Amino acid sequence: MDDLLVQLRAGLPDDALITDPDITASYANDMASFCEAGTPAVVALPRTVEQVQHIMRTATALRVPVVPQGARTGLSGGANATDGCIALSLTRMDRILEISAVDRIAVVEPGVINAVLSRAVAEQGLYYPPDPSSWETCTIGGNIGTASGGLCCVKYGVTAEYVLGLDVVLADGRLLTTGRRTAKGVAGYDLTRLFVGSEGSLGIVVKAVLALRPAPPEQLALAAEFPSAAAACEAVCEIMARGHAPSLLELMDRTTLRAVNKMANMGLPESTEALLLAAFDTPEPAADLAAVGALCTAAGATEVVPAEDAAESELLLQARRMSLTALEAVKSATMIDDVCVPRSKLGAMIEGTAVIAEKYDLTIGVCAHAGDGNTHPVVCFDHADEDESRRARESFDEIMALGLELGGTITGEHGVGVLKKDWLARELGPVGLELQRGVKATFDPLGILNPGKMF
């Protein structure tokens, strides 16, 4: 420990290191449940690329594990510390280095908050689409590490589709530049995409070139109430099959709606079993909403409420934005799953989750990015109740198994981390797992980058 601190201090300012155990303990974990976390030896908070390189050279020389961290809003334990590690917090590297309206790019450091970037580019008539629910606090570096998504993915896609190039400090301290800042480019292997979603296991992202889009018109939304989740899922399939391109298509099941109603008195009738929210940011959103509203009615919607302006749209979307907070109020703890299935299997996923909830006598609410087939079953349980905690974990595993059975994936946007690494092996299969471990060994031969995560 003494040798580690001496060598780190040789290349870092005094305020870049935290050793007080009461403070370092606060960097031990992210927001996931049921994920082991160790105790960091030190927290490092660099401000420059050169400081990150010094940290990694020191870690390599002393064979000390390094756990890269952003805002630690993740839900899979991907930022959890290991015993004796350097917790490498990149939150102080928070500069927006460039915004180009001509090239439609932003160049940023990893600690930039998603919402800060989104507002900065909006001032220039541009748009950075990825919008995780934690966008007011999560960092771009964390978004890249987990390949995060958000509410607008149905039309605009996830983080991976907006990362053009990266500067990455490798395990031995070398600086690697990948990708491009041009609109097109296919030179060599796509190492940029390899780092997106790698959860800090291959290198430390210290700069990113991000693609931007022109700012779209303000979106208009509608809410459709259904007597069953199956009917709502049928409407989703019809909307997508007919070629519509909503900017948002979200679904909330009965359990989630009851929780939101209880918390916020939204006034939804008790007969509503599912709520579908759709929005369009097209030149004529009212026409698109009318067409989608007709499809919802044909699928069995009992009520379709279109907004007339942006303010009404925001009111309609409040229920979705409250869903996680409302479910967190049901019990003392939650486990948020992240299973993505083909859109055609969305109904089976939601109905199967309800069966699992009944089997384990648990409250499990489902909110979903329905247009993507990306479901977020939220398991509510009492952390102090050992039996209920066990049932919560077992139900979580059954939900992931159901997703794989339906042709889906164990994570659409939250990452693998600690929580799902056993399930990653099942999804990849032995050949895929062997090759991915080989990639990890090429970039990190000593295994010091975020050890114990993913594999």
XYZ file of C-alpha atoms in Angstrom:
455
model
C 0.000 0.000 0.000
C 2.751 2.465 0.941
C 4.666 1.724 -2.274
C 1.485 2.221 -4.325
C 0.795 5.622 -2.777
C 4.388 6.773 -3.142
C 4.450 5.910 -6.844
C 1.015 7.393 -7.524
C 1.898 10.650 -5.756
C 5.015 10.991 -7.891
C 2.855 11.838 -10.898
C -0.354 13.231 -9.413
C -1.350 16.412 -7.558
C -2.202 16.099 -3.887
C -5.935 16.481 -4.423
C -6.078 13.635 -6.968
C -5.853 10.874 -4.356
C -8.246 9.932 -1.549
C -7.128 7.482 1.128
C -9.543 8.262 3.971
C -11.352 4.902 4.411
C -14.651 6.593 5.251
C -14.567 8.339 1.869
C -13.090 5.524 -0.201
C -15.882 3.267 1.074
C -18.378 5.498 -0.735
C -16.710 4.533 -4.028
C -17.148 0.805 -3.422
C -20.259 0.126 -5.496
C -22.833 1.302 -7.990
C -26.641 1.035 -7.630
C -27.068 -2.702 -8.238
C -28.457 -5.141 -5.687
C -26.908 -8.546 -4.892
C -23.467 -7.560 -6.204
C -20.331 -8.100 -4.161
C -18.062 -5.096 -3.665
C -14.578 -4.875 -2.228
C -12.675 -2.087 -0.503
C -10.541 0.236 -2.644
C -6.989 0.885 -1.507
C -7.217 4.394 -2.921
C -9.502 6.547 -5.037
C -7.785 8.396 -7.885
C -9.432 11.431 -9.505
C -7.298 12.501 -12.475
C -7.950 15.611 -14.548
C -5.691 14.891 -17.542
C -4.851 12.086 -19.936
C -1.265 12.126 -18.694
C -2.445 11.558 -15.134
C -4.522 8.549 -16.243
C -1.465 7.181 -18.068
C 0.618 7.551 -14.900
C -2.007 5.713 -12.861
C -2.109 2.829 -15.335
C 1.698 2.574 -15.588
C 1.871 2.427 -11.795
C -0.880 -0.176 -11.616
C 0.860 -2.332 -14.219
C 4.238 -2.067 -12.482
C 2.760 -3.084 -9.134
C 0.097 -5.499 -10.501
C -2.703 -3.530 -8.801
C -6.269 -3.857 -10.132
C -7.974 -0.730 -11.473
C -11.763 -0.212 -11.475
C -12.844 2.649 -13.782
C -15.823 4.615 -12.497
C -18.110 7.410 -13.630
C -21.164 8.546 -11.696
C -21.779 4.948 -10.491
C -25.440 5.033 -11.530
C -25.070 1.585 -13.143
C -27.364 -1.306 -12.278
C -25.153 -4.357 -12.772
C -22.206 -3.905 -10.385
C -19.899 -3.001 -13.260
C -18.308 -0.172 -11.273
C -17.990 -2.125 -8.007
C -14.576 -2.038 -6.401
C -12.393 -5.071 -5.742
C -10.287 -5.371 -2.586
C -7.079 -3.354 -2.785
C -7.914 -1.752 -6.120
C -7.423 1.748 -7.432
C -10.922 3.148 -7.884
C -10.298 5.339 -10.917
C -12.997 8.023 -10.933
C -13.110 10.007 -14.172
C -15.684 12.542 -13.014
C -13.184 15.428 -12.939
C -12.416 14.972 -16.640
C -15.606 16.822 -17.516
C -14.814 19.208 -20.359
C -16.713 19.534 -23.621
C -13.744 20.090 -25.914
C -15.560 20.853 -29.161
C -18.991 21.085 -30.743
C -19.041 21.323 -34.542
C -22.304 22.130 -36.306
C -20.634 21.547 -39.688
C -19.180 18.125 -38.892
C -22.068 17.351 -36.520
C -19.792 16.031 -33.805
C -18.989 16.721 -30.185
C -15.615 15.906 -28.647
C -15.858 15.325 -24.906
C -14.029 13.972 -21.888
C -15.538 10.951 -20.108
C -16.807 12.802 -17.046
C -19.205 15.032 -18.969
C -22.776 14.568 -17.698
C -25.172 13.368 -20.400
C -27.696 16.152 -19.748
C -24.971 18.817 -19.797
C -23.865 17.677 -23.244
C -27.444 17.402 -24.496
C -28.223 20.973 -23.448
C -24.964 22.340 -24.831
C -25.522 20.890 -28.296
C -29.187 21.940 -28.241
C -28.029 25.567 -27.989
C -26.494 25.088 -31.435
C -29.561 23.454 -32.941
C -28.122 19.947 -32.563
C -29.231 16.801 -30.800
C -27.432 14.030 -28.912
C -30.098 11.294 -28.769
C -28.974 8.697 -26.160
C -30.975 9.533 -23.030
C -30.685 7.028 -20.158
C -33.185 7.569 -17.363
C -30.261 8.765 -15.203
C -29.230 11.328 -17.848
C -29.150 14.192 -15.321
C -26.349 12.449 -13.391
C -24.749 9.717 -15.534
C -21.552 10.410 -17.486
C -20.711 9.929 -21.145
C -17.845 7.634 -20.148
C -20.229 5.448 -18.173
C -22.715 5.482 -21.053
C -19.954 4.273 -23.373
C -18.809 1.621 -20.911
C -22.266 0.067 -20.667
C -23.514 0.918 -24.181
C -26.518 2.553 -22.549
C -29.835 3.327 -24.184
C -32.908 5.302 -23.172
C -36.443 6.260 -24.086
C -35.670 7.434 -27.620
C -33.855 4.285 -28.779
C -36.810 3.040 -30.818
C -36.088 5.754 -33.395
C -32.565 6.941 -32.740
C -30.666 3.934 -31.438
C -28.276 3.454 -28.515
C -24.943 4.965 -27.464
C -22.903 2.636 -29.677
C -24.384 4.229 -32.787
C -23.098 7.674 -31.798
C -19.506 6.904 -30.830
C -17.284 7.677 -33.842
C -13.890 7.589 -32.186
C -12.150 7.217 -28.839
C -8.902 7.969 -27.071
C -8.219 5.079 -24.698
C -5.451 4.592 -22.142
C -4.490 0.933 -22.211
C -3.564 -1.185 -19.203
C 0.157 -0.470 -19.644
C -0.369 3.284 -20.003
C -0.112 3.576 -23.777
C -2.578 5.889 -25.504
C -4.670 4.379 -28.298
C -6.732 6.441 -30.733
C -9.524 4.604 -32.532
C -12.113 5.522 -35.116
C -12.580 8.842 -36.813
C -14.265 12.236 -36.818
C -15.392 11.950 -40.432
C -18.903 11.036 -41.576
C -17.590 7.812 -43.128
C -14.628 5.534 -42.454
C -13.895 1.799 -42.649
C -10.135 1.621 -42.123
C -9.141 -1.481 -40.171
C -11.034 -3.392 -37.530
C -13.722 -1.454 -35.681
C -11.933 -1.124 -32.358
C -14.162 1.789 -31.370
C -17.232 -0.425 -31.271
C -15.243 -3.035 -29.338
C -14.677 -0.601 -26.466
C -18.332 0.473 -26.342
C -19.994 -1.838 -23.832
C -16.704 -3.288 -22.581
C -17.347 -1.933 -19.050
C -13.801 -0.674 -18.581
C -12.338 -4.146 -19.003
C -10.218 -3.294 -22.077
C -9.025 0.256 -21.443
C -9.824 3.663 -19.955
C -11.767 5.989 -22.246
C -10.333 9.508 -21.877
C -11.896 11.220 -24.907
C -14.807 10.504 -27.228
C -15.877 11.811 -30.623
C -19.680 11.646 -30.709
C -22.047 11.972 -33.647
C -24.794 14.565 -33.428
C -28.045 15.070 -35.321
C -30.046 18.139 -36.222
C -32.512 18.999 -33.485
C -35.903 17.440 -34.273
C -39.237 19.222 -33.827
C -40.868 19.020 -30.408
C -42.565 15.689 -29.968
C -46.244 15.070 -29.358
C -47.382 12.080 -27.303
C -50.448 9.978 -26.693
C -51.437 7.582 -23.947
C -53.514 4.479 -24.648
C -55.134 2.388 -21.922
C -55.572 -1.355 -22.502
C -57.550 -4.096 -20.752
C -54.573 -6.471 -21.032
C -50.832 -6.409 -21.598
C -51.320 -8.752 -24.543
C -53.554 -6.198 -26.285
C -50.992 -3.441 -25.702
C -48.232 -5.635 -27.128
C -50.396 -6.398 -30.152
C -50.671 -2.643 -30.725
C -46.875 -2.308 -30.499
C -46.419 -4.991 -33.155
C -48.960 -3.317 -35.437
C -47.344 0.101 -35.019
C -43.936 -1.230 -36.011
C -45.221 -3.524 -38.758
C -47.025 -0.607 -40.425
C -43.761 1.299 -40.745
C -44.316 4.006 -38.166
C -41.223 5.613 -36.611
C -42.195 6.871 -33.155
C -39.594 8.786 -31.179
C -40.840 6.978 -28.071
C -42.909 3.844 -27.526
C -43.146 2.830 -23.877
C -45.286 0.329 -21.998
C -46.197 0.015 -18.328
C -47.888 -3.059 -16.882
C -50.640 -3.234 -14.264
C -48.290 -3.516 -11.282
C -46.310 -0.453 -12.337
C -49.463 1.555 -12.973
C -50.844 0.719 -9.527
C -47.578 1.869 -7.929
C -47.580 5.140 -9.894
C -51.240 5.754 -9.102
C -50.586 5.228 -5.406
C -47.618 7.571 -5.343
C -48.878 10.377 -7.569
C -52.670 10.042 -7.805
C -52.525 9.926 -11.592
C -56.212 9.029 -11.773
C -55.849 6.004 -14.014
C -58.831 3.624 -13.729
C -58.285 0.377 -11.851
C -59.436 -1.523 -14.935
C -56.339 -0.439 -16.885
C -54.008 -3.434 -17.215
C -51.411 -1.749 -19.416
C -50.581 1.773 -20.549
C -48.889 2.431 -23.894
C -47.188 5.775 -24.481
C -46.242 6.800 -28.017
C -44.647 10.006 -29.284
C -43.598 11.451 -32.634
C -41.175 14.262 -33.473
C -42.068 14.306 -37.166
C -43.135 17.396 -39.169
C -46.803 16.414 -38.683
C -46.909 14.559 -35.358
C -50.661 14.985 -34.905
C -51.320 12.958 -38.047
C -48.933 10.247 -36.921
C -50.577 10.123 -33.498
C -53.992 9.802 -35.091
C -52.819 6.826 -37.151
C -51.241 5.132 -34.138
C -54.290 5.913 -32.005
C -56.472 4.105 -34.548
C -54.171 1.068 -34.378
C -54.400 1.104 -30.571
C -58.191 1.240 -30.723
C -58.257 -1.643 -33.205
C -56.042 -3.660 -30.822
C -58.533 -3.143 -27.988
C -57.550 0.113 -26.270
C -60.320 1.365 -24.011
C -59.098 4.954 -24.047
C -56.718 6.872 -26.324
C -55.647 10.343 -25.203
C -53.528 12.390 -27.637
C -51.736 15.528 -26.478
C -52.332 18.826 -28.234
C -48.981 20.428 -27.415
C -45.590 19.772 -25.824
C -46.794 20.651 -22.314
C -49.612 18.109 -22.505
C -47.180 15.565 -23.912
C -44.916 16.005 -20.916
C -47.856 15.474 -18.573
C -48.685 12.205 -20.320
C -45.074 11.030 -20.036
C -44.820 11.782 -16.319
C -46.223 8.386 -15.380
C -43.401 6.622 -17.226
C -40.762 8.852 -15.685
C -42.140 8.079 -12.212
C -42.341 4.319 -12.664
C -39.042 3.316 -11.053
C -39.447 5.703 -8.127
C -42.978 4.396 -7.570
C -41.859 0.768 -7.595
C -38.987 1.573 -5.219
C -41.614 2.775 -2.742
C -43.338 -0.637 -2.744
C -40.571 -2.374 -0.770
C -37.223 -1.515 0.786
C -35.204 -2.768 -2.196
C -35.507 -3.440 -5.919
C -33.696 -5.469 -8.548
C -34.042 -3.975 -12.007
C -33.748 -6.489 -14.811
C -32.895 -5.570 -18.375
C -34.016 -8.324 -20.721
C -34.490 -7.529 -24.396
C -36.554 -9.798 -26.649
C -37.737 -9.597 -30.271
C -40.706 -7.223 -30.488
C -42.896 -10.127 -31.577
C -42.164 -11.833 -28.238
C -42.850 -8.811 -26.031
C -46.291 -10.059 -24.952
C -44.909 -13.472 -24.008
C -42.139 -11.807 -21.986
C -44.543 -9.664 -19.983
C -47.040 -12.472 -19.418
C -44.229 -14.848 -18.429
C -42.902 -12.332 -15.922
C -46.361 -12.114 -14.320
C -46.355 -15.913 -13.932
C -42.925 -15.740 -12.269
C -44.147 -13.032 -9.881
C -47.056 -15.225 -8.840
C -44.834 -18.289 -8.464
C -42.486 -16.503 -6.060
C -45.204 -14.412 -4.350
C -43.434 -11.175 -5.224
C -44.355 -7.792 -6.621
C -42.683 -7.478 -10.032
C -43.587 -4.470 -12.150
C -42.625 -4.231 -15.802
C -41.937 -1.038 -17.695
C -40.541 -1.443 -21.177
C -39.024 0.361 -24.100
C -41.706 -1.450 -26.062
C -40.536 -0.356 -29.483
C -37.208 -2.120 -28.830
C -38.595 -5.139 -26.997
C -36.406 -4.024 -24.076
C -38.188 -4.889 -20.814
C -37.272 -3.719 -17.334
C -38.913 -6.091 -14.835
C -38.460 -4.539 -11.390
C -38.437 -7.068 -8.536
C -39.576 -5.460 -5.267
C -38.491 -7.111 -2.023
C -37.561 -6.570 1.602
C -33.781 -6.654 1.937
C -34.052 -7.559 5.617
C -36.191 -10.614 4.865
C -33.787 -13.447 4.041
C -36.414 -15.656 2.446
C -37.876 -12.841 0.344
C -34.388 -11.824 -0.778
C -33.722 -15.406 -1.869
C -36.983 -15.515 -3.810
C -36.151 -12.176 -5.417
C -32.815 -13.485 -6.686
C -34.360 -16.718 -7.966
C -37.133 -14.831 -9.754
C -34.521 -12.556 -11.339
C -32.725 -15.597 -12.758
C -35.972 -17.051 -14.076
C -36.757 -13.795 -15.848
C -33.384 -13.893 -17.602
C -33.909 -17.541 -18.535
C -37.295 -16.629 -19.993
C -35.709 -13.881 -22.074
C -33.159 -16.292 -23.560
C -35.863 -18.864 -24.266
C -37.747 -16.226 -26.250
C -34.704 -15.502 -28.406
C -33.615 -12.437 -26.462
C -30.567 -11.207 -24.599
C -29.807 -10.825 -20.894
C -29.079 -7.111 -21.228
C -30.240 -4.494 -23.687
C -28.581 -1.459 -22.102
C -27.522 -1.943 -18.462
C -24.476 -4.139 -19.028
C -23.249 -7.381 -17.460
C -21.009 -6.322 -14.578
C -21.090 -8.714 -11.628
C -24.820 -9.322 -11.633
C -25.096 -11.196 -14.914
C -21.683 -12.643 -15.676
C -22.839 -16.236 -15.173
C -25.684 -15.562 -17.594
C -23.319 -13.985 -20.117
C -21.522 -17.310 -20.412
C -24.828 -19.036 -21.140
C -25.767 -16.517 -23.801
C -22.387 -16.497 -25.557
C -21.758 -20.239 -25.504
C -18.321 -21.853 -25.058
C -16.833 -20.731 -28.392
C -18.004 -17.143 -28.016
C -16.801 -17.021 -24.422
C -13.357 -18.352 -25.359
C -12.909 -15.745 -28.086
C -14.073 -12.879 -25.900
C -11.697 -13.911 -23.142
C -8.957 -13.940 -25.775
C -9.776 -10.353 -26.697
C -9.624 -9.375 -23.038
C -6.204 -11.029 -22.673
C -4.850 -9.140 -25.695
C -5.739 -5.739 -24.261
C -5.182 -6.584 -20.590
C -2.709 -9.483 -20.296
C -2.237 -9.010 -16.529
C -5.983 -8.920 -15.883
C -5.842 -5.694 -13.868
C -8.664 -3.804 -15.642
C -11.971 -4.162 -13.810
C -11.304 -7.772 -12.790
C -14.208 -10.064 -11.958
C -16.624 -8.275 -14.266
C -18.348 -9.754 -17.325
C -16.364 -13.018 -17.391
